[in-house]
GROMACS .gro file of C-alpha atoms in nm:
model
  129
    1UNK     CA    1  -2.933  -1.092  -9.626
    2UNK     CA    2  -2.837  -1.406  -9.812
    3UNK     CA    3  -2.857  -1.763  -9.696
    4UNK     CA    4  -2.653  -2.072  -9.783
    5UNK     CA    5  -2.883  -2.367  -9.858
    6UNK     CA    6  -2.798  -2.733  -9.909
    7UNK     CA    7  -2.830  -3.060  -9.729
    8UNK     CA    8  -2.511  -3.197  -9.581
    9UNK     CA    9  -2.371  -3.509  -9.423
   10UNK     CA   10  -2.073  -3.437  -9.202
   11UNK     CA   11  -1.923  -3.733  -9.023
   12UNK     CA   12  -2.219  -3.818  -8.800
   13UNK     CA   13  -2.483  -3.545  -8.845
   14UNK     CA   14  -2.714  -3.489  -9.142
   15UNK     CA   15  -2.933  -3.180  -9.176
   16UNK     CA   16  -3.038  -2.889  -9.391
   17UNK     CA   17  -2.822  -2.580  -9.364
   18UNK     CA   18  -3.057  -2.289  -9.422
   19UNK     CA   19  -3.402  -2.223  -9.292
   20UNK     CA   20  -3.620  -1.915  -9.338
   21UNK     CA   21  -3.843  -1.806  -9.049
   22UNK     CA   22  -4.043  -1.499  -8.956
   23UNK     CA   23  -3.921  -1.275  -8.673
   24UNK     CA   24  -4.091  -1.335  -8.337
   25UNK     CA   25  -4.178  -1.696  -8.423
   26UNK     CA   26  -4.025  -2.025  -8.310
   27UNK     CA   27  -3.861  -2.293  -8.521
   28UNK     CA   28  -3.762  -2.655  -8.462
   29UNK     CA   29  -3.458  -2.789  -8.647
   30UNK     CA   30  -3.402  -3.165  -8.695
   31UNK     CA   31  -3.045  -3.296  -8.673
   32UNK     CA   32  -3.000  -3.660  -8.776
   33UNK     CA   33  -2.714  -3.877  -8.654
   34UNK     CA   34  -2.575  -4.229  -8.689
   35UNK     CA   35  -2.699  -4.499  -8.451
   36UNK     CA   36  -2.359  -4.545  -8.288
   37UNK     CA   37  -2.390  -4.193  -8.140
   38UNK     CA   38  -2.728  -4.249  -7.970
   39UNK     CA   39  -2.581  -4.225  -7.618
   40UNK     CA   40  -2.363  -3.921  -7.688
   41UNK     CA   41  -2.455  -3.572  -7.570
   42UNK     CA   42  -2.604  -3.357  -7.846
   43UNK     CA   43  -2.619  -2.979  -7.839
   44UNK     CA   44  -2.696  -2.653  -8.013
   45UNK     CA   45  -2.406  -2.414  -8.043
   46UNK     CA   46  -2.452  -2.044  -8.128
   47UNK     CA   47  -2.204  -1.853  -8.346
   48UNK     CA   48  -2.062  -1.839  -8.697
   49UNK     CA   49  -1.727  -2.006  -8.621
   50UNK     CA   50  -1.730  -2.363  -8.490
   51UNK     CA   51  -1.423  -2.317  -8.276
   52UNK     CA   52  -1.569  -2.017  -8.094
   53UNK     CA   53  -1.939  -2.100  -8.078
   54UNK     CA   54  -2.114  -2.099  -7.740
   55UNK     CA   55  -2.345  -2.370  -7.609
   56UNK     CA   56  -2.709  -2.267  -7.625
   57UNK     CA   57  -2.851  -2.596  -7.495
   58UNK     CA   58  -2.741  -2.958  -7.445
   59UNK     CA   59  -2.935  -3.282  -7.413
   60UNK     CA   60  -2.801  -3.319  -7.059
   61UNK     CA   61  -2.850  -2.954  -6.955
   62UNK     CA   62  -3.158  -2.738  -7.014
   63UNK     CA   63  -3.153  -2.368  -7.104
   64UNK     CA   64  -3.272  -2.193  -6.786
   65UNK     CA   65  -3.429  -1.907  -6.985
   66UNK     CA   66  -3.627  -2.137  -7.215
   67UNK     CA   67  -3.521  -1.969  -7.540
   68UNK     CA   68  -3.363  -2.296  -7.655
   69UNK     CA   69  -3.509  -2.646  -7.619
   70UNK     CA   70  -3.360  -2.979  -7.724
   71UNK     CA   71  -3.493  -3.334  -7.742
   72UNK     CA   72  -3.328  -3.656  -7.854
   73UNK     CA   73  -3.522  -3.941  -8.017
   74UNK     CA   74  -3.266  -4.219  -7.993
   75UNK     CA   75  -3.486  -4.470  -8.172
   76UNK     CA   76  -3.523  -4.247  -8.478
   77UNK     CA   77  -3.164  -4.114  -8.446
   78UNK     CA   78  -3.265  -3.750  -8.453
   79UNK     CA   79  -3.227  -3.468  -8.208
   80UNK     CA   80  -3.442  -3.162  -8.246
   81UNK     CA   81  -3.353  -2.811  -8.135
   82UNK     CA   82  -3.617  -2.543  -8.093
   83UNK     CA   83  -3.536  -2.173  -8.091
   84UNK     CA   84  -3.810  -1.944  -7.957
   85UNK     CA   85  -3.881  -1.572  -8.009
   86UNK     CA   86  -3.651  -1.535  -8.310
   87UNK     CA   87  -3.486  -1.205  -8.399
   88UNK     CA   88  -3.245  -1.109  -8.676
   89UNK     CA   89  -2.966  -1.170  -8.424
   90UNK     CA   90  -3.055  -1.542  -8.419
   91UNK     CA   91  -2.881  -1.647  -8.740
   92UNK     CA   92  -2.573  -1.869  -8.700
   93UNK     CA   93  -2.588  -2.206  -8.525
   94UNK     CA   94  -2.434  -2.553  -8.517
   95UNK     CA   95  -2.591  -2.889  -8.441
   96UNK     CA   96  -2.322  -3.052  -8.233
   97UNK     CA   97  -2.243  -3.398  -8.105
   98UNK     CA   98  -1.998  -3.480  -7.825
   99UNK     CA   99  -1.745  -3.739  -7.930
  100UNK     CA  100  -1.471  -3.908  -7.733
  101UNK     CA  101  -1.186  -3.737  -7.913
  102UNK     CA  102  -1.334  -3.450  -8.113
  103UNK     CA  103  -1.683  -3.304  -8.125
  104UNK     CA  104  -1.862  -3.295  -8.459
  105UNK     CA  105  -2.078  -3.008  -8.576
  106UNK     CA  106  -2.282  -2.902  -8.876
  107UNK     CA  107  -2.347  -2.535  -8.943
  108UNK     CA  108  -2.690  -2.399  -9.027
  109UNK     CA  109  -2.809  -2.048  -9.084
  110UNK     CA  110  -3.147  -1.897  -9.006
  111UNK     CA  111  -3.279  -1.628  -9.232
  112UNK     CA  112  -3.504  -1.431  -8.998
  113UNK     CA  113  -3.735  -1.210  -9.204
  114UNK     CA  114  -4.016  -0.966  -9.150
  115UNK     CA  115  -4.206  -1.113  -9.441
  116UNK     CA  116  -4.066  -1.187  -9.786
  117UNK     CA  117  -3.832  -1.485  -9.830
  118UNK     CA  118  -3.498  -1.420 -10.006
  119UNK     CA  119  -3.276  -1.709 -10.110
  120UNK     CA  120  -2.936  -1.739 -10.277
  121UNK     CA  121  -2.750  -2.070 -10.304
  122UNK     CA  122  -2.378  -2.089 -10.224
  123UNK     CA  123  -2.127  -2.380 -10.207
  124UNK     CA  124  -2.121  -2.633  -9.923
  125UNK     CA  125  -1.971  -2.540  -9.585
  126UNK     CA  126  -1.923  -2.802  -9.317
  127UNK     CA  127  -1.678  -2.841  -9.034
  128UNK     CA  128  -1.607  -3.108  -8.778
  129UNK     CA  129  -1.324  -3.071  -8.530
   0.00000   0.00000   0.00000
């Protein structure tokens, strides 16, 4: 499996797009945002396509199963999403931010491995609609 890696700034969210992690472990992903969005709902969305991704967890609504956690540090302008018990099916996600007209999201991909890290760099991909 290959992974797209770069840092991106898309409208209001800044983050890294590819993270390698070992299967069965947990990972916390930082998503930075502009100060003007401090009171907006932030969320983690699961799926490859932004338009069809499904909410995993929101800052105003916890995941009842506890697989996904989210916290928002408004002073530091960063929300952190944690994904627990990773499998190779946990690969495509979006850090999302509710906006009055259109939500904004930044894609990131997890490379869940059983050991050795494999990395290939591809061009930038970012979407906000």
